[in-house]
Amino acid sequence: MNQQPEEEFEDEEVAALYEHYHIKVDKGQSPIRIDKFLTEKVAFATRNKVQQAIDNSFVLVNGQSTKANYKIKPLDEIRVMFPQEPRDTEVIPENIPLDIVYEDTDLLVVNKPAGMVVHPAHGNWSGTLVNGLVYHFQQLPEMKGNVGRPGLVHRIDKDTSGLLVIAKKEEAMTHLAVQFYHHTIERKYIALVWGEMEEKSGTITGHVGRSAKDRKIMDVFPDGSQGKHAVTHWEVINNLRYVSLISCQLETGRTHQIRAHMKYFGHPLFSDAMYGGDKIRKGTQFSKYKSFVENCFQIMPRQALHAKSLGFKHPRTGENMYFEAPLPEDFSAVLAKWEHYVQYE
């Protein structure tokens, strides 16, 4: 049996909330019920935990949902998702204002500001989106075995602004999690990057994995020798001489994928200190230009990345839902300055 925890799951904004396993059954495996097989083969996978995963369509055999009495066959491809157990389960309610874009009885869509961590974790036990959610919505559901993260089915980075969908009922949480699991959620990001693009659109393909020099950042491994398969589709919205405004559609969702891919492509995100975008990468040597860029960095001291749109099927009605969030104030201000600079300087 080839068992690969968290190696094949495509979206790490979701993956961080769950345990993921990709198992290829051995050629000589005898027929056995899949619930018994997983209980024996996956560490800490109790019969109840496996049954819950099967009931929630989080166990796939050859890409299809299965039942507990299914008998596995040689060379079956099994993918499993279990709720991840957080290290600390206490969430203190905090009166944090929330920018709610949409709300009904089943879910809400929140526009998260840059600088806000999504859920409590080491080093960030307060001031998170979840702390605010439990204050304003006392009865939010939690995935079984995933206490401490009520309502969450995905996340975005602290310094990335934009849209998140939050479940208000257990049925909605399960349904939305399945949509993320099957990659049917539509998400688009807006980014300001250094340099003008030679083409109007393109695709960046290259494995993304932890850097050997700095474990906090991700590197691109185009030969596939390390990391995980990653694909980013981009399209130019506006070329601004020394920077470009682009949209990014993720085919996969690796950690820091857009940031790592754009750096590898030679166009790091503007003001992205972690990936070298907080230095002047394109432009003149004139002091006036340098002062202009430094002023932009001061206005937006974080990566210029915004989760602009979010589309999914409503978990109860089946209706196609689509939401957009305008660029936050810091992003809009910097963009306006660049547009003015290109036109008048």
Coordinates of C-alpha atoms in Angstrom, one line a residue:
M1 CA 0.0 0.0 0.0
N2 CA 1.3 3.5 -1.0
Q3 CA 0.0 6.0 1.6
Q4 CA 0.8 9.7 1.1
P5 CA -0.6 12.0 3.8
E6 CA -1.5 15.4 2.3
E7 CA 0.5 14.9 -0.9
E8 CA -2.2 15.1 -3.5
F9 CA -4.8 17.6 -2.1
E10 CA -5.0 20.5 -4.4
D11 CA -6.0 23.4 -2.2
E12 CA -3.9 24.2 0.9
E13 CA -6.2 27.0 2.0
V14 CA -8.6 24.2 2.8
A15 CA -6.0 21.5 3.5
A16 CA -4.7 23.2 6.6
L17 CA -8.1 22.5 8.2
Y18 CA -8.0 18.8 7.5
E19 CA -5.9 15.7 7.3
H20 CA -5.6 14.3 3.8
Y21 CA -4.5 10.9 2.6
H22 CA -3.9 9.5 -0.9
I23 CA -3.7 5.7 -0.8
K24 CA -3.0 3.3 -3.7
V25 CA -4.1 -0.2 -2.9
D26 CA -1.5 -2.9 -3.4
K27 CA -1.8 -5.4 -6.3
G28 CA -2.2 -8.3 -3.9
Q29 CA -4.7 -6.8 -1.6
S30 CA -7.6 -9.1 -0.7
P31 CA -11.2 -7.8 -0.7
I32 CA -12.1 -6.0 2.5
R33 CA -14.6 -3.4 3.6
I34 CA -13.2 0.1 3.1
D35 CA -14.2 1.2 6.6
K36 CA -12.2 -1.7 8.1
F37 CA -9.3 -1.1 5.7
L38 CA -8.9 2.6 6.6
T39 CA -9.3 1.9 10.3
E40 CA -6.4 -0.5 10.1
K41 CA -4.2 1.4 7.7
V42 CA -4.5 5.1 8.7
A43 CA -3.0 6.1 12.1
F44 CA -5.6 7.2 14.7
A45 CA -8.5 6.6 12.2
T46 CA -11.2 5.1 14.4
R47 CA -14.2 3.3 13.0
N48 CA -16.4 6.2 14.0
K49 CA -14.1 8.8 12.4
V50 CA -14.0 6.8 9.1
Q51 CA -17.8 6.4 9.1
Q52 CA -18.3 10.1 9.5
A53 CA -15.9 10.8 6.6
I54 CA -17.7 8.4 4.4
D55 CA -21.1 9.9 5.4
N56 CA -19.8 13.4 4.5
S57 CA -18.4 12.2 1.1
F58 CA -14.9 12.8 2.2
V59 CA -13.8 9.3 1.2
L60 CA -13.4 8.8 -2.6
V61 CA -12.5 5.6 -4.4
N62 CA -11.3 6.2 -8.0
G63 CA -12.7 9.7 -7.8
Q64 CA -16.2 8.6 -6.6
S65 CA -17.9 8.8 -3.3
T66 CA -18.3 5.4 -1.6
K67 CA -20.2 3.5 1.1
A68 CA -18.8 1.8 4.2
N69 CA -19.6 -1.7 2.9
Y70 CA -17.6 -1.1 -0.3
K71 CA -14.9 -3.8 -0.7
I72 CA -11.7 -2.4 -2.0
K73 CA -10.0 -3.9 -5.0
P74 CA -6.3 -4.1 -6.0
L75 CA -4.9 -0.8 -7.4
D76 CA -7.9 1.2 -6.1
E77 CA -7.1 4.9 -5.6
I78 CA -8.4 6.1 -2.3
R79 CA -8.5 9.8 -1.1
V80 CA -9.5 10.6 2.4
M81 CA -10.2 13.8 4.3
F82 CA -10.5 14.0 8.1
P83 CA -11.1 17.1 10.1
Q84 CA -7.8 18.3 11.6
E85 CA -7.6 18.5 15.3
P86 CA -6.3 21.9 16.4
R87 CA -3.8 22.2 19.3
D88 CA -6.0 24.5 21.3
T89 CA -9.8 24.5 21.2
E90 CA -10.7 27.5 23.3
V91 CA -11.9 30.4 21.3
I92 CA -12.6 33.7 23.2
P93 CA -15.4 35.8 21.7
E94 CA -14.3 39.3 20.8
N95 CA -16.4 42.2 19.6
I96 CA -14.5 42.6 16.3
P97 CA -16.4 44.3 13.5
L98 CA -17.1 42.1 10.4
D99 CA -17.6 43.2 6.8
I100 CA -20.5 40.9 5.9
V101 CA -21.1 40.9 2.2
Y102 CA -24.0 38.4 2.3
E103 CA -25.9 36.4 4.9
D104 CA -28.8 34.0 5.0
T105 CA -29.9 31.2 7.4
D106 CA -27.3 28.8 6.1
L107 CA -24.1 30.8 5.5
L108 CA -22.4 34.2 5.3
V109 CA -19.7 35.7 3.1
V110 CA -17.2 37.9 4.8
N111 CA -14.7 40.4 3.3
K112 CA -11.6 39.9 5.5
P113 CA -9.3 42.8 5.9
A114 CA -5.5 42.5 5.4
G115 CA -3.7 41.9 8.7
M116 CA -6.4 39.7 10.2
V117 CA -5.5 36.1 10.9
V118 CA -8.4 33.7 10.0
H119 CA -8.3 31.4 13.1
P120 CA -6.5 31.2 16.4
A121 CA -3.2 29.4 16.3
H122 CA 0.3 29.6 17.9
G123 CA 1.2 33.2 18.2
N124 CA -2.3 34.5 17.2
W125 CA -4.8 33.4 19.9
S126 CA -6.8 36.6 19.7
G127 CA -8.0 39.2 17.2
T128 CA -8.7 36.6 14.6
L129 CA -11.7 36.3 12.3
V130 CA -13.0 33.3 14.3
N131 CA -12.8 35.3 17.5
G132 CA -15.2 37.8 15.9
L133 CA -17.4 35.2 14.4
V134 CA -18.1 33.4 17.7
Y135 CA -19.0 36.8 19.3
H136 CA -21.5 37.7 16.6
F137 CA -22.8 34.2 15.8
Q138 CA -22.9 32.0 18.9
Q139 CA -24.2 28.8 17.3
L140 CA -21.8 28.3 14.4
P141 CA -21.2 24.6 13.6
E142 CA -17.9 22.9 13.8
M143 CA -16.7 19.9 11.7
K144 CA -16.7 16.8 13.9
G145 CA -13.3 16.5 15.5
N146 CA -12.4 20.0 14.3
V147 CA -13.4 22.1 17.3
G148 CA -11.9 25.5 17.7
R149 CA -12.6 26.7 14.1
P150 CA -16.4 27.2 14.0
G151 CA -17.9 28.0 10.6
L152 CA -14.6 27.6 8.7
V153 CA -14.3 25.6 5.5
H154 CA -11.3 27.4 4.0
R155 CA -9.0 30.3 4.8
I156 CA -6.7 32.9 3.3
D157 CA -3.4 34.4 4.5
K158 CA -3.2 37.1 7.2
D159 CA -2.0 39.8 4.8
T160 CA -4.2 38.9 1.9
S161 CA -7.6 40.6 1.9
G162 CA -10.8 39.3 0.4
L163 CA -13.7 36.9 0.5
L164 CA -14.4 33.9 2.7
V165 CA -17.6 31.8 3.0
I166 CA -18.6 30.8 6.5
A167 CA -21.1 28.1 7.3
K168 CA -23.9 28.8 9.8
K169 CA -25.3 25.2 9.8
E170 CA -23.7 21.8 9.9
E171 CA -25.4 20.8 6.7
A172 CA -24.0 23.9 4.9
M173 CA -20.5 23.3 6.3
T174 CA -20.5 19.7 5.0
H175 CA -21.8 20.7 1.6
L176 CA -19.4 23.6 1.2
A177 CA -16.4 21.4 2.3
V178 CA -17.4 18.9 -0.4
Q179 CA -17.3 21.6 -3.0
F180 CA -13.9 22.7 -2.0
Y181 CA -12.8 19.0 -1.9
H182 CA -14.0 18.5 -5.5
H183 CA -12.5 21.9 -6.6
T184 CA -15.8 23.3 -7.8
I185 CA -15.5 26.5 -5.9
E186 CA -14.6 29.5 -8.2
R187 CA -12.1 32.0 -6.8
K188 CA -10.2 34.8 -8.5
Y189 CA -7.5 37.0 -7.0
I190 CA -6.3 40.5 -8.0
A191 CA -2.6 41.2 -7.7
L192 CA -0.2 44.1 -8.5
V193 CA 3.1 42.8 -9.7
W194 CA 6.4 44.3 -10.7
G195 CA 7.1 44.8 -14.5
E196 CA 5.0 44.8 -17.6
M197 CA 3.8 41.5 -19.0
E198 CA 4.9 40.6 -22.5
E199 CA 1.6 38.7 -23.2
K200 CA -2.0 39.5 -22.3
S201 CA -2.4 36.2 -20.4
G202 CA -0.6 33.0 -19.6
T203 CA -0.2 30.0 -17.3
I204 CA 2.6 29.3 -14.8
T205 CA 3.2 25.6 -14.1
G206 CA 5.8 24.5 -11.5
H207 CA 5.9 22.5 -8.3
V208 CA 5.7 24.7 -5.2
G209 CA 7.5 23.6 -2.0
R210 CA 9.3 24.8 1.1
S211 CA 12.6 26.6 0.4
A212 CA 15.6 24.8 1.8
K213 CA 17.1 28.2 2.7
D214 CA 14.1 29.7 4.4
R215 CA 11.3 27.4 5.6
K216 CA 8.9 30.4 5.9
I217 CA 8.8 30.9 2.1
M218 CA 8.0 28.7 -0.9
D219 CA 10.2 28.0 -3.9
V220 CA 9.2 26.8 -7.4
F221 CA 10.7 23.5 -8.7
P222 CA 9.9 23.4 -12.4
D223 CA 11.5 20.0 -12.8
G224 CA 9.1 18.5 -10.3
S225 CA 11.9 17.2 -8.1
Q226 CA 10.4 18.7 -5.0
G227 CA 7.1 20.3 -3.8
K228 CA 3.7 19.8 -5.2
H229 CA 2.1 20.3 -8.6
A230 CA 0.8 23.9 -9.0
V231 CA -0.8 25.8 -11.8
T232 CA -1.7 29.5 -11.9
H233 CA -3.6 31.2 -14.8
W234 CA -3.1 34.9 -15.1
E235 CA -4.5 37.7 -17.2
V236 CA -3.4 41.4 -17.5
I237 CA -6.0 44.0 -16.4
N238 CA -3.7 47.0 -16.9
N239 CA -0.1 47.5 -17.7
L240 CA 1.3 50.5 -15.8
R241 CA 4.8 50.8 -17.2
Y242 CA 6.8 49.5 -14.2
V243 CA 4.0 47.4 -12.6
S244 CA 1.0 45.5 -13.9
L245 CA -2.4 44.8 -12.4
I246 CA -3.4 41.2 -13.1
S247 CA -6.1 38.6 -12.2
C248 CA -5.1 35.1 -11.1
Q249 CA -7.2 32.0 -11.3
L250 CA -5.8 29.1 -9.3
E251 CA -6.1 25.6 -10.7
T252 CA -4.4 24.4 -7.5
G253 CA -4.2 26.1 -4.1
R254 CA -0.7 25.7 -2.8
T255 CA 0.6 27.7 0.1
H256 CA 1.8 31.1 -1.2
Q257 CA 1.2 29.8 -4.7
I258 CA 0.6 33.2 -6.5
R259 CA 3.4 34.9 -4.6
A260 CA 5.9 32.1 -5.3
H261 CA 4.8 31.6 -9.0
M262 CA 5.0 35.3 -9.8
K263 CA 8.5 35.7 -8.2
Y264 CA 9.6 32.7 -10.3
F265 CA 8.1 34.3 -13.4
G266 CA 10.1 37.4 -12.8
H267 CA 7.2 39.5 -11.6
P268 CA 7.0 39.4 -7.8
L269 CA 4.0 41.0 -6.0
F270 CA 4.4 44.6 -5.3
S271 CA 5.4 45.3 -1.6
D272 CA 5.8 41.6 -0.9
A273 CA 8.7 41.6 1.6
M274 CA 8.8 37.8 1.9
Y275 CA 9.3 37.4 -1.9
G276 CA 11.5 40.4 -2.7
G277 CA 8.7 42.7 -3.9
D278 CA 9.4 45.4 -1.3
K279 CA 12.4 46.7 -3.3
I280 CA 12.4 48.6 -6.6
R281 CA 12.5 45.9 -9.2
K282 CA 11.6 48.0 -12.3
G283 CA 11.9 51.7 -13.2
T284 CA 14.4 54.6 -13.3
Q285 CA 17.2 55.6 -10.9
F286 CA 15.8 59.1 -10.4
S287 CA 15.3 60.1 -6.8
K288 CA 11.8 61.4 -7.5
Y289 CA 10.8 57.9 -8.7
K290 CA 12.4 56.3 -5.7
S291 CA 10.5 58.6 -3.4
F292 CA 7.3 57.8 -5.2
V293 CA 7.8 54.0 -4.8
E294 CA 8.8 54.3 -1.2
N295 CA 5.7 56.3 -0.5
C296 CA 3.6 53.5 -2.2
F297 CA 5.3 50.9 0.1
Q298 CA 4.4 53.0 3.1
I299 CA 0.7 53.2 2.0
M300 CA 0.6 49.4 1.4
P301 CA 3.2 47.6 3.6
R302 CA 2.0 44.2 2.6
Q303 CA 1.7 42.1 -0.5
A304 CA -0.7 43.5 -3.1
L305 CA -3.0 40.5 -3.2
H306 CA -6.8 40.5 -2.9
A307 CA -9.3 37.6 -3.0
K308 CA -11.8 39.5 -5.2
S309 CA -14.4 36.9 -6.2
L310 CA -16.0 33.8 -4.8
G311 CA -18.5 31.5 -6.5
F312 CA -20.2 28.3 -5.3
K313 CA -23.5 26.4 -5.2
H314 CA -25.8 27.3 -2.3
P315 CA -25.7 24.2 0.0
R316 CA -29.5 24.1 0.5
T317 CA -31.0 25.6 -2.7
G318 CA -28.4 24.6 -5.2
E319 CA -28.5 28.2 -6.6
N320 CA -25.2 29.4 -8.2
M321 CA -23.9 32.1 -5.8
Y322 CA -21.3 34.7 -6.9
F323 CA -19.7 37.6 -4.9
E324 CA -17.1 40.2 -5.5
A325 CA -15.3 42.5 -3.1
P326 CA -13.8 45.8 -4.1
L327 CA -10.2 46.5 -3.6
P328 CA -9.4 47.6 -0.1
E329 CA -8.4 51.2 0.6
D330 CA -4.6 50.7 0.7
F331 CA -4.6 48.7 -2.6
S332 CA -6.9 51.2 -4.3
A333 CA -4.7 54.1 -3.2
V334 CA -1.5 52.6 -4.5
L335 CA -3.1 51.6 -7.8
A336 CA -4.4 55.2 -8.2
K337 CA -0.9 56.6 -7.6
W338 CA 0.6 54.3 -10.2
E339 CA -2.1 55.2 -12.7
H340 CA -1.5 58.9 -12.1
Y341 CA 2.3 58.4 -12.3
V342 CA 2.1 56.7 -15.7
Q343 CA -0.2 59.4 -17.1
Y344 CA 1.5 62.5 -15.8
E345 CA 5.1 61.8 -14.8

